[in-house]
Coordinates of C-alpha atoms and ligand atoms in Angstrom, one line a residue:
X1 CA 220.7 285.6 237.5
X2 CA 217.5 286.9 236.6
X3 CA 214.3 286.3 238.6
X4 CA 210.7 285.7 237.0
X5 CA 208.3 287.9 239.0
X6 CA 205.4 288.2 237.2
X7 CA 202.9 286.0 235.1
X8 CA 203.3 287.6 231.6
X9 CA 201.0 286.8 228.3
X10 CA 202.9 285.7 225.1
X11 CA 201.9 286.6 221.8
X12 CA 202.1 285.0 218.6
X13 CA 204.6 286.9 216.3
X14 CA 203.3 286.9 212.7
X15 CA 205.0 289.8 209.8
X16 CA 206.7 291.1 212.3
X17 CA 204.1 292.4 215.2
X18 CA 203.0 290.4 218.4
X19 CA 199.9 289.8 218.2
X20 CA 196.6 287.9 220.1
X21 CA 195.2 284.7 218.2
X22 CA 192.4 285.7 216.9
X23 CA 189.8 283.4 219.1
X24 CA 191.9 285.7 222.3
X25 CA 191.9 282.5 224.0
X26 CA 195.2 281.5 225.9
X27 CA 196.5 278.6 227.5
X28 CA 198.9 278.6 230.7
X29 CA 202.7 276.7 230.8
X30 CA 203.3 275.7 234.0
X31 CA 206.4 274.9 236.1
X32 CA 206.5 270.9 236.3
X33 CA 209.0 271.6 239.3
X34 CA 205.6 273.3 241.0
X35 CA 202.3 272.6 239.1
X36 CA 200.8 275.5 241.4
X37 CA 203.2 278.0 240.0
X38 CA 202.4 279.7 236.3
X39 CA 205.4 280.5 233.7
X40 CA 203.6 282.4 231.5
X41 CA 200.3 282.7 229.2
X42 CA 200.1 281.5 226.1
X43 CA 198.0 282.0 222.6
X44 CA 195.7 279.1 221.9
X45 CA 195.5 279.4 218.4
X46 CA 193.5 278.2 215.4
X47 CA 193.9 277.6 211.5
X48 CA 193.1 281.2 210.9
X49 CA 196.1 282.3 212.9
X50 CA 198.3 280.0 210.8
X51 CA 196.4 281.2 207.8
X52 CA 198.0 285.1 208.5
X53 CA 201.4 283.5 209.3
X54 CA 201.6 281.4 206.1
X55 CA 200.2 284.5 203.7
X56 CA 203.4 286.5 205.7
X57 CA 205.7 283.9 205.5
X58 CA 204.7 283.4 201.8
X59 CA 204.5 287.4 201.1
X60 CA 208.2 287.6 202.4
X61 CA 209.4 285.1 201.3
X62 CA 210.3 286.7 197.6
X63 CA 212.4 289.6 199.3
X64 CA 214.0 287.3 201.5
X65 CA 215.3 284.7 198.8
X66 CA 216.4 287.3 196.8
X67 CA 219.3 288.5 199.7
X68 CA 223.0 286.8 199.4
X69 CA 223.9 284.6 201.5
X70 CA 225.8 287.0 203.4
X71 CA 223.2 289.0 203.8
X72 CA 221.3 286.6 205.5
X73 CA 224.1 285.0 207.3
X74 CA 224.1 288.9 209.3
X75 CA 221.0 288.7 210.5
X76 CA 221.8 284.9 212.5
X77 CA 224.8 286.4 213.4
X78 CA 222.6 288.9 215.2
X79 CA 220.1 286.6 216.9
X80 CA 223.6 284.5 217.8
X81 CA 224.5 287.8 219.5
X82 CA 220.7 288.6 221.2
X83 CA 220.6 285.1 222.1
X84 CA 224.5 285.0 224.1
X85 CA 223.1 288.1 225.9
X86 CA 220.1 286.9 227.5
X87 CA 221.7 283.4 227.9
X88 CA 220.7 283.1 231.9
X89 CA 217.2 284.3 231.8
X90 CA 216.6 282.3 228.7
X91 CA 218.3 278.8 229.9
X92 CA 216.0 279.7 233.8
X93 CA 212.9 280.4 231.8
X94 CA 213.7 276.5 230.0
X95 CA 214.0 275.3 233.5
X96 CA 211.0 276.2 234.8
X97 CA 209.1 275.5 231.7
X98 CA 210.4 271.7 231.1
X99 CA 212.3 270.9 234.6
X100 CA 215.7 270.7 233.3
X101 CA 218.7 271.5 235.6
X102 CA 219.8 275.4 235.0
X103 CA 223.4 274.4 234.0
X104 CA 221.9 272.0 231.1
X105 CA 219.6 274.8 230.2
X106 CA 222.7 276.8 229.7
X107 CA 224.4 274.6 227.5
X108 CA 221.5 274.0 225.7
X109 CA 221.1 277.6 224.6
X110 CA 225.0 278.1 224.2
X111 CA 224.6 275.4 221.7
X112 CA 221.5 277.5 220.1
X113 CA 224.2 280.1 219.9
X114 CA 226.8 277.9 218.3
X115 CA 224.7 276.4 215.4
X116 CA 223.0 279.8 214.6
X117 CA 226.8 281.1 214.2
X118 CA 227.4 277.7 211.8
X119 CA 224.8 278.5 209.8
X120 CA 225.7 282.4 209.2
X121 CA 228.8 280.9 207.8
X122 CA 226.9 278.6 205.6
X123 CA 225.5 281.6 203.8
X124 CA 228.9 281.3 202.2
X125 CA 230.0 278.5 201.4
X126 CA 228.9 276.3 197.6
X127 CA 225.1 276.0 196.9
X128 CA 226.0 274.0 193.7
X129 CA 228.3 272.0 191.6
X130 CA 229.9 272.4 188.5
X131 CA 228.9 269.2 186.1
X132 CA 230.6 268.7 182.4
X133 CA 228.1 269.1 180.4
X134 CA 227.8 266.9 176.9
X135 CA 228.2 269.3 175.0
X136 CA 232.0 271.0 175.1
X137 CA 231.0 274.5 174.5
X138 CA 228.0 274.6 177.1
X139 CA 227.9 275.0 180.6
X140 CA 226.2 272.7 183.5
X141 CA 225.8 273.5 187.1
X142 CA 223.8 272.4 189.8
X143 CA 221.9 275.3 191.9
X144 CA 220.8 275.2 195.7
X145 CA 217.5 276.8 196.0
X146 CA 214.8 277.5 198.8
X147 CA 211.9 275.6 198.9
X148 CA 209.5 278.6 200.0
X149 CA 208.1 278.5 203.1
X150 CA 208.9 276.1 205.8
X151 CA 206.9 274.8 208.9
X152 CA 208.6 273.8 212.0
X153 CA 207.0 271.6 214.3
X154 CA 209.2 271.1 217.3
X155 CA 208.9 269.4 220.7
X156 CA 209.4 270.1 224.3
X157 CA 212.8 268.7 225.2
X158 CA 214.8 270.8 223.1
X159 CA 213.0 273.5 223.3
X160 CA 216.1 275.8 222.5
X161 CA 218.2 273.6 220.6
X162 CA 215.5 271.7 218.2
X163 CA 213.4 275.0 216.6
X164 CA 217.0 276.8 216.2
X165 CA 218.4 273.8 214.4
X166 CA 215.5 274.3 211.9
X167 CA 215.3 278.0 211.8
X168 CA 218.9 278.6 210.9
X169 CA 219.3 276.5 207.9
X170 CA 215.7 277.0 207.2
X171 CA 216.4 280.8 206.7
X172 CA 220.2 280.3 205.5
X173 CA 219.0 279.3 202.5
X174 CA 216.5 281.6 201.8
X175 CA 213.0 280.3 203.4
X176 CA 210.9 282.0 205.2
X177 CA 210.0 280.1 208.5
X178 CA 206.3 279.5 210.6
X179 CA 207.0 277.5 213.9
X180 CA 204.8 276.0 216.1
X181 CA 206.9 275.2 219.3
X182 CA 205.6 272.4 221.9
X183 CA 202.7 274.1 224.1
X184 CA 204.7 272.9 226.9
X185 CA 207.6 274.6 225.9
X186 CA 205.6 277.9 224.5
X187 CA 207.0 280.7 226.5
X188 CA 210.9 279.5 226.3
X189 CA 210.6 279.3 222.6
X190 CA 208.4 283.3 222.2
X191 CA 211.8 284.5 224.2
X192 CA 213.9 283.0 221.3
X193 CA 211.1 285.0 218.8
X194 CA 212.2 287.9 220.5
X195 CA 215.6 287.7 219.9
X196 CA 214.9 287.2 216.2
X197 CA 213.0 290.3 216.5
X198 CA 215.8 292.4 218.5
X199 CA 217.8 291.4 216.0
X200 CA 215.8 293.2 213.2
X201 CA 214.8 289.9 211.3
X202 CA 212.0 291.5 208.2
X203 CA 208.6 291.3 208.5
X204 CA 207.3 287.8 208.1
X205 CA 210.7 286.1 207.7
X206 CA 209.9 283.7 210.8
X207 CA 206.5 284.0 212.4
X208 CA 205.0 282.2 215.5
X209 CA 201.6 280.4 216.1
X210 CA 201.5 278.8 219.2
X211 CA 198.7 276.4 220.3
X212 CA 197.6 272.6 220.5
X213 CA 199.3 270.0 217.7
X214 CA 196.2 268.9 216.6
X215 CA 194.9 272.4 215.4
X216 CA 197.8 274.3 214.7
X217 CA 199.8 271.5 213.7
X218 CA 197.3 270.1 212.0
X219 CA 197.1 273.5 209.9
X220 CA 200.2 274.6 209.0
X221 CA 200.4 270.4 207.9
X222 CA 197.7 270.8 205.6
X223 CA 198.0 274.3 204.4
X224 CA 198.4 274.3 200.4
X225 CA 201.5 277.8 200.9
X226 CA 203.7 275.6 203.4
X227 CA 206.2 273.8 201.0
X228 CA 208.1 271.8 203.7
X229 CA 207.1 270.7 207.4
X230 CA 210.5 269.7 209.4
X231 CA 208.6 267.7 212.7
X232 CA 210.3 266.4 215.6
X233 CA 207.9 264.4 218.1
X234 CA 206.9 261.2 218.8
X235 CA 206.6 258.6 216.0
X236 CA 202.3 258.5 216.2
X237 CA 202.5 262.2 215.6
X238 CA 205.2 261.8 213.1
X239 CA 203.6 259.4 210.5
X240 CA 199.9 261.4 210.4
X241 CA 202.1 264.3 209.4
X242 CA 204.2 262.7 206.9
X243 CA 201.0 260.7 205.0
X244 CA 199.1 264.6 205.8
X245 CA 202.1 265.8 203.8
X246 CA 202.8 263.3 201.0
X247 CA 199.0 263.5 199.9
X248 CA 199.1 267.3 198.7
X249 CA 203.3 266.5 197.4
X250 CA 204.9 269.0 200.9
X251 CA 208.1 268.3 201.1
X252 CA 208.8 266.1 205.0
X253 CA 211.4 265.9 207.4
X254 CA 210.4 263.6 210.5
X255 CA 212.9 262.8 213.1
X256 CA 211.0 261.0 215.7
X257 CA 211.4 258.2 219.0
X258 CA 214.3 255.8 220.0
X259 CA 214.8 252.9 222.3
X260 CA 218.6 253.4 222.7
X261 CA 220.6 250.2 223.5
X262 CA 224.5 250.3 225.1
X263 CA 226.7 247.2 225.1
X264 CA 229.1 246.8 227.6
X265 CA 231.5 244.4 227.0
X266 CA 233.7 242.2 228.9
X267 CA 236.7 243.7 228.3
X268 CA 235.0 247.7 228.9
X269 CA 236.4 250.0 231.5
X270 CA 233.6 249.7 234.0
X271 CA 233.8 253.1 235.1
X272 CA 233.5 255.1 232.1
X273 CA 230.8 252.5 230.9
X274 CA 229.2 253.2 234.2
X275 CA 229.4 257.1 234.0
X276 CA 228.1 256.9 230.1
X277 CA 225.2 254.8 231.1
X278 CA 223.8 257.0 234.0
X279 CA 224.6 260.1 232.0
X280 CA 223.0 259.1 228.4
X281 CA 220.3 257.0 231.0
X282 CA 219.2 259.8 233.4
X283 CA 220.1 263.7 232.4
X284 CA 217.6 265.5 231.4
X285 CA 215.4 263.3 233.6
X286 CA 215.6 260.3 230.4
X287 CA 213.7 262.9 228.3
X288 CA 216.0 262.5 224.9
X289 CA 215.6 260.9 222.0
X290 CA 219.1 259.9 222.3
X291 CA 218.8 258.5 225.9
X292 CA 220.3 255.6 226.7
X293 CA 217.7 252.8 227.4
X294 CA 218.5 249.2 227.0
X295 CA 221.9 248.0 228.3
X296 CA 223.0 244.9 227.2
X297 CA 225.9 243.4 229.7
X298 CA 228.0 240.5 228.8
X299 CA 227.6 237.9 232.0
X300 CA 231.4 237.7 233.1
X301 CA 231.1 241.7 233.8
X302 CA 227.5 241.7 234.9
X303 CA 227.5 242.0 238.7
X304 CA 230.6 244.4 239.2
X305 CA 229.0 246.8 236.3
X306 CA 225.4 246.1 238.3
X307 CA 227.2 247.4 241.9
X308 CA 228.8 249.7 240.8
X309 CA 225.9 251.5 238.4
X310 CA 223.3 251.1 241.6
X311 CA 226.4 253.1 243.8
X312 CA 226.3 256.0 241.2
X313 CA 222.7 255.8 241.1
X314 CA 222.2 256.3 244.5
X315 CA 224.3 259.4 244.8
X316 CA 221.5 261.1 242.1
X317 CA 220.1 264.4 243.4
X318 CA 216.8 265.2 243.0
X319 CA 215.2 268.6 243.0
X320 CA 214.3 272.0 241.3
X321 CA 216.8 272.5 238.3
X322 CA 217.4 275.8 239.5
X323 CA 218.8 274.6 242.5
X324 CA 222.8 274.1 242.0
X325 CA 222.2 270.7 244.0
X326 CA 220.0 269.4 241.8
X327 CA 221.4 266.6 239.2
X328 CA 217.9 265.4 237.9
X329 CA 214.9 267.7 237.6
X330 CA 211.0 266.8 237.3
X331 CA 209.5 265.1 233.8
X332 CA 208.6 268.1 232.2
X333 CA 204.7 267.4 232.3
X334 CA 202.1 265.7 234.7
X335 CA 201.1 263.4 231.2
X336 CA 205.2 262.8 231.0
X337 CA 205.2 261.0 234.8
X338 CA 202.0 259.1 234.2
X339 CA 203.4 257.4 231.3
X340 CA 206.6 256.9 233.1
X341 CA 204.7 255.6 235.7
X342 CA 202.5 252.9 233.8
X343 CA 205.5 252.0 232.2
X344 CA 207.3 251.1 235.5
X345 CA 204.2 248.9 236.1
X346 CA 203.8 247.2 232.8
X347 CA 207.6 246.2 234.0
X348 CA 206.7 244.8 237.2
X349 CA 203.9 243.2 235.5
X350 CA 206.1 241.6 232.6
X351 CA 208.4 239.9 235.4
X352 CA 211.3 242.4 235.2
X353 CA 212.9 242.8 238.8
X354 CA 213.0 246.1 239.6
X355 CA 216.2 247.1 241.6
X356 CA 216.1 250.6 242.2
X357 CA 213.3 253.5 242.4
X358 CA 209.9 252.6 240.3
X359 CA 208.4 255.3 242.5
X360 CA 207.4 259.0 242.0
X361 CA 209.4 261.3 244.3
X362 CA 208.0 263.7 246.6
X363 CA 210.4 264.5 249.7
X364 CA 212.2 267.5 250.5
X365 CA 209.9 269.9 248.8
X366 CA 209.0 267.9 245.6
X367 CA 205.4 267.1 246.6
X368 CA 204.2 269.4 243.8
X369 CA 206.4 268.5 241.2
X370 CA 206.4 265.6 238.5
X371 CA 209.7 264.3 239.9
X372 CA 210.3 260.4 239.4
X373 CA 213.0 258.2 240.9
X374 CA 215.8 256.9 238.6
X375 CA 215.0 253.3 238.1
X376 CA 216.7 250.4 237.2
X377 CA 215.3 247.0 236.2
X378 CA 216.8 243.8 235.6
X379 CA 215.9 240.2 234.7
X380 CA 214.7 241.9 231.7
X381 CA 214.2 240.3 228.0
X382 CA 214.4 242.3 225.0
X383 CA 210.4 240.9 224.2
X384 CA 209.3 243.2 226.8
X385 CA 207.1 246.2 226.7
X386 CA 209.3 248.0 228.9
X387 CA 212.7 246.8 226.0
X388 CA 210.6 247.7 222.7
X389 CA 208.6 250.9 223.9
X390 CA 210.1 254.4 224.4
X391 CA 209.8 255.1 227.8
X392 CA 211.1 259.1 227.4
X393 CA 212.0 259.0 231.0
X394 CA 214.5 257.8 233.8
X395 CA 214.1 254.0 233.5
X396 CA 217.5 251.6 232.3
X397 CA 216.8 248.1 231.8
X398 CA 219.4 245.5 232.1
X399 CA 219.8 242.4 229.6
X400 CA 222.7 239.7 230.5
X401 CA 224.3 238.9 227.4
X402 CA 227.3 236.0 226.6
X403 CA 228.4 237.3 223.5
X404 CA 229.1 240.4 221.4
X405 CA 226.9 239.1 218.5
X406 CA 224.3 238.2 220.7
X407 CA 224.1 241.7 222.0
X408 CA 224.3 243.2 218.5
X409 CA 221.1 240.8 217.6
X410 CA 219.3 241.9 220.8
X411 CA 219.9 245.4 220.1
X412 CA 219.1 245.6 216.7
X413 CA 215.5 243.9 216.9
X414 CA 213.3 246.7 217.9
X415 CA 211.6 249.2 215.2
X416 CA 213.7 252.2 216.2
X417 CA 217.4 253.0 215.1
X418 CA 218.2 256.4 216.5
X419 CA 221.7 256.3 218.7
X420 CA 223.6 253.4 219.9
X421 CA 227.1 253.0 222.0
X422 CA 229.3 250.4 223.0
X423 CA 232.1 250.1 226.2
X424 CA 234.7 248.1 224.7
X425 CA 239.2 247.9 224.3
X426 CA 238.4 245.8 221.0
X427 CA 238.8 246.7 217.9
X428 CA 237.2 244.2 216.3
X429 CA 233.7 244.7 218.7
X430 CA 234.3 248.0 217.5
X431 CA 234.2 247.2 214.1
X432 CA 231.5 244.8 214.4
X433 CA 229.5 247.3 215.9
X434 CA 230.0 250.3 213.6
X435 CA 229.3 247.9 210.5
X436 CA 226.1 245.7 212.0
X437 CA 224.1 248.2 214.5
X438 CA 220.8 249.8 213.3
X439 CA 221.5 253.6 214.6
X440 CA 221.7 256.9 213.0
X441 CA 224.3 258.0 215.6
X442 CA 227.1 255.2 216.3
X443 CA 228.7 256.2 219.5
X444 CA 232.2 254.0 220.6
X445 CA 233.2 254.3 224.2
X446 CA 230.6 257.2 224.9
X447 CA 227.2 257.7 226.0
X448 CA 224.4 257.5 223.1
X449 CA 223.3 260.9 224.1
X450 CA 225.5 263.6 222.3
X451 CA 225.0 265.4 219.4
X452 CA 227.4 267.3 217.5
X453 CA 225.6 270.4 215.4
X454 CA 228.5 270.1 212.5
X455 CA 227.4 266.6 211.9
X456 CA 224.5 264.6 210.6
X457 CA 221.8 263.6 213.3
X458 CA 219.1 261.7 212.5
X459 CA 217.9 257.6 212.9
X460 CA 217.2 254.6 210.7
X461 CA 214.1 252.2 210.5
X462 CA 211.1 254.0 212.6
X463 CA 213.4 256.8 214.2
X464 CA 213.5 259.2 211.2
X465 CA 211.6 259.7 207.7
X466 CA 215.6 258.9 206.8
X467 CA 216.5 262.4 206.3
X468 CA 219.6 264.0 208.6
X469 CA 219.6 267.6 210.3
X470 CA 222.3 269.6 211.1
X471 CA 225.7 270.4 210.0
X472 CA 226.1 270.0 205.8
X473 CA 223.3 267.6 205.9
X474 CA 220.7 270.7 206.3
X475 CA 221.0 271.6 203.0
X476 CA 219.2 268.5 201.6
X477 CA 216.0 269.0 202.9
X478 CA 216.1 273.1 202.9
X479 CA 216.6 273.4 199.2
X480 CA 215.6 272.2 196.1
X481 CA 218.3 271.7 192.7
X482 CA 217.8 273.6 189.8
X483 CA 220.0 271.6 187.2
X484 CA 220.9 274.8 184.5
X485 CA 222.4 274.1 181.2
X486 CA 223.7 277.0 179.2
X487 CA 224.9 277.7 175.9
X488 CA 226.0 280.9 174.3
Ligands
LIG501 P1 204.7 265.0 220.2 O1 204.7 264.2 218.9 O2 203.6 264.8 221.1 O3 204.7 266.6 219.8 C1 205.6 267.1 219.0 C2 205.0 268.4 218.3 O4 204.0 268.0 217.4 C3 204.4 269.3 219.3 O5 204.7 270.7 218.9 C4 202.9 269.0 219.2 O6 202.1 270.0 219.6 C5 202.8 268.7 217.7 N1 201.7 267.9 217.3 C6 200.9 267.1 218.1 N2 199.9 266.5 217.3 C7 200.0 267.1 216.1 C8 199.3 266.9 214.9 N3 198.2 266.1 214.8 N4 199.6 267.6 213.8 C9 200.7 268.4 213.8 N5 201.4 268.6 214.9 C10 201.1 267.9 216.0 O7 206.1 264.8 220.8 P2 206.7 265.4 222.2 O8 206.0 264.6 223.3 O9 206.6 266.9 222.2 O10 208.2 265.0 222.1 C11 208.7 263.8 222.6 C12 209.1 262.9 221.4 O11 210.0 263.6 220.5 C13 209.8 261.6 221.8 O12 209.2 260.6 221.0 C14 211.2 261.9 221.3 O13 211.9 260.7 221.1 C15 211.0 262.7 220.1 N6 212.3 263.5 219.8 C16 213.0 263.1 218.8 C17 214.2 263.8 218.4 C18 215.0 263.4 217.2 O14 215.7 264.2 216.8 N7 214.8 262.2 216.7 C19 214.6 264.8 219.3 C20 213.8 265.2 220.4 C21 212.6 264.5 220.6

């Protein structure tokens, strides 16, 4: 394993060079395992920086377009390859940028390896169909084209997974690609840059501005040369970009918040439900949008399931994600723990009963760190703050159902609809639940957390501008159809 010794400064990486913003003012990313130590420094940037990145992005865009698919497909196979080889220090730099434990950093980037390798192949495979034309002699086909230049707004809890899942089929099909990663998350996603760059990428193919949302965000939104903005964030961020974007006619892809809700039925095998709930609840310290959130137990089953949860949640290590001990690193930022905090007291305050944690955790070395306890509340009702709001941290709350439908009602009356799962040996619960539950990602007998990067992710209602990412799905929101009609 590699070992960070000493603070570096990252660049922004516009047509091809690393360069200062232009204000040379920098920011710093910080370990939220150990506030006091620095991960790197960062380019503050402005909309003059994203100004040079767009004109690159725009300028390269004609050379890049014009490559097959295959051609293109090499160079991801290439990053696929940079990206494998510096798997550890990449996954350790995510660790000590966002808190996540080593091992989840590791898979994280293996999966950054997997879908840039999905979408080389895409490069050739169909970009259009064959239509019969009304005419007998003429020819009519559908045709896949870019949309030009692309903006990628990604957040901090992905910080690997999320911008490569836009890059890919962003460049697959032939557009050129600014991103402006999470500032949080700056340095982790300037190592994935320079794997692009190892891997010979041309000049201004993808760029890099990094910096604060609300400048260059806000810029790259708003700039007349960016033909699509792919965002993932929160859902206040997510609808100023989307109205930013409809006014001038950009293209927008939002994929924003969930409240998660699993139902565990009286007929569900206790343990598994048990292991789904503290996995989709707590990895990744609660800090996905597919976390699991809300779970709705059916009375007969309640106490055992209760027990037996608080046994597992007991056993939870907490500590540094590079230590191999560790099960549940910090929140990735001081803001993150505040908020998790408040929320914790807007619970007490509402009447839930809180039966585990509710505190921040400071022994054994964490007294630096943004580390939280895993909490569990119960006595909660689905009208509370702490059931409609996304917490984005470590906190379950516990609804006592009597019936299936009842749950199903519960679960679906919230404004979000990202991922959903229910524990149950029925097939008609299981039916029920696939045909009535609001959620992008139906999950039966598994956590609500887990994504598969050759299938459609995305929510309904407030979770998503109702587009999907990943697998086939890309292609909807990366091109454009050209509907040609010929006739000799
Ligand atoms: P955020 O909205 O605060 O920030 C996301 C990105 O938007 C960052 O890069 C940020 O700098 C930028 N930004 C902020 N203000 C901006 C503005 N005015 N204009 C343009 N860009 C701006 O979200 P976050 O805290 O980084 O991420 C957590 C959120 O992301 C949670 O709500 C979570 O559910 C959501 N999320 C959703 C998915 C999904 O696929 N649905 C996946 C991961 C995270």
């Amino acid at each position: 394993m590699t070992t960070i010794t000493q603070v570096k400064t990252y660049l922004n990486y516009i047509n091809g060079e690393w360069v200062s913003s232009l204000g040379k003012k920098v920011d710093i990313s910080i370990n939220p395992a150990n506030k006091n130590e620095i991960v790197g420094y960062i380019q503050s940037s402005s909309g003059e920086d994203v100004d040079r990145a767009v004109e690159a992005a725009k300028r390269a865009q004609k050379e890049w377009r014009r490559l097959s698919g295959a051609e293109r497909g090499d160079y991801l196979y290439k990053i696929a390859n940079s990206l494998e080889r510096r798997l550890d220090e990449i996954a350790e730099t995510m660790t000590m940028e966002m808190g996540k434990t080593f091992s989840e950093a590791k898979g994280e980037t293996m999966r950054g390896v997997a879908i840039l390798r999905y979408y080389a192949g895409e490069g050739m495979r169909k970009a259009g169909d064959v239509i019969p034309a009304s005419d007998s002699q003429a020819l009519m086909f559908t045709k896949r084209v870019p949309l030009g230049v692309i903006g990628v707004i990604s957040p901090w809890n992905f910080p690997v997974a999320i911008p490569i899942w836009k890059m890919a089929p962003a460049l697959i099909y032939g557009n050129t690609v600014v991103i402006k990663p999470a500032q949080e998350t700056s340095v982790t996603a300037a190592k994935v840059i320079e794997c692009m760059d190892e891997a010979g990428i041309p000049d201004g193919v993808v760029n890099m501005v990094t910096g604060a949302g609300s400048v260059v965000g806000a810029a790259m939104v708003n700039h007349t040369d960016v033909n699509g903005i792919t965002f993932t964030g929160s859902n206040a961020t997510g609808k100023q970009i989307g109205q930013a974007a409809l006014a001038r006619g950009a293209k927008y892809q939002l994929e924003m918040g969930g409240k998660n809700p699993v139902i565990i039925a009286a007929d569900a095998d206790l343990d598994l439900a048990v292991e789904g709930t503290i996995s989709g609840g707590f990895r990744s310290t609660g800090q996905k949008c597919t976390a699991t959130s809300r779970v709705f137990v059916h009375t007969e089953v309640y106490d055992l399931f209760k027990e037996k949860l608080l046994q597992k949640v007991k056993e939870i290590k907490i500590g540094n994600g590079m230590e191999d001990t560790s099960w549940m690193g910090p929140c990735a930022s001081e803001n993150q723990l505040n908020t998790v905090l408040s929320y914790i007291e807007k619970g007490k305050a509402e009447g839930a009963r809180l039966i585990y944690g509710g505190e921040r955790h400071t022994g054994n070395g964490c007294e630096n760190g943004f580390y939280v306890q895993p909490t569990v509340f119960e006595d909660v009702t689905n009208g509370m703050v702490i059931a409609q709001e996304e917490i984005f941290g470590p906190v379950l709350a516990l609804i006592k159902v009597d019936t299936i439908e009842e749950a199903l009602a519960q679960a679906n009356d919230i404004e979000f609809g990202l991922s959903a799962s229910i524990y149950t040996k029925d097939i008609g619960a299981m039916m029920s639940f696939i045909i009535d539950i609001d959620a992008g990602l139906v999950r039966i007998n598994a956590e609500t957390a887990g994504v598969e990067l050759q299938a459609p992710f995305g929510g309904m209602k407030q979770s998503s501008s109702h587009s999907r990412e990943q697998g086939q799905a890309a292609i909807e929101f990366f091109t454009a159809i050209k509907t040609v009609f010929v006739k000799a």
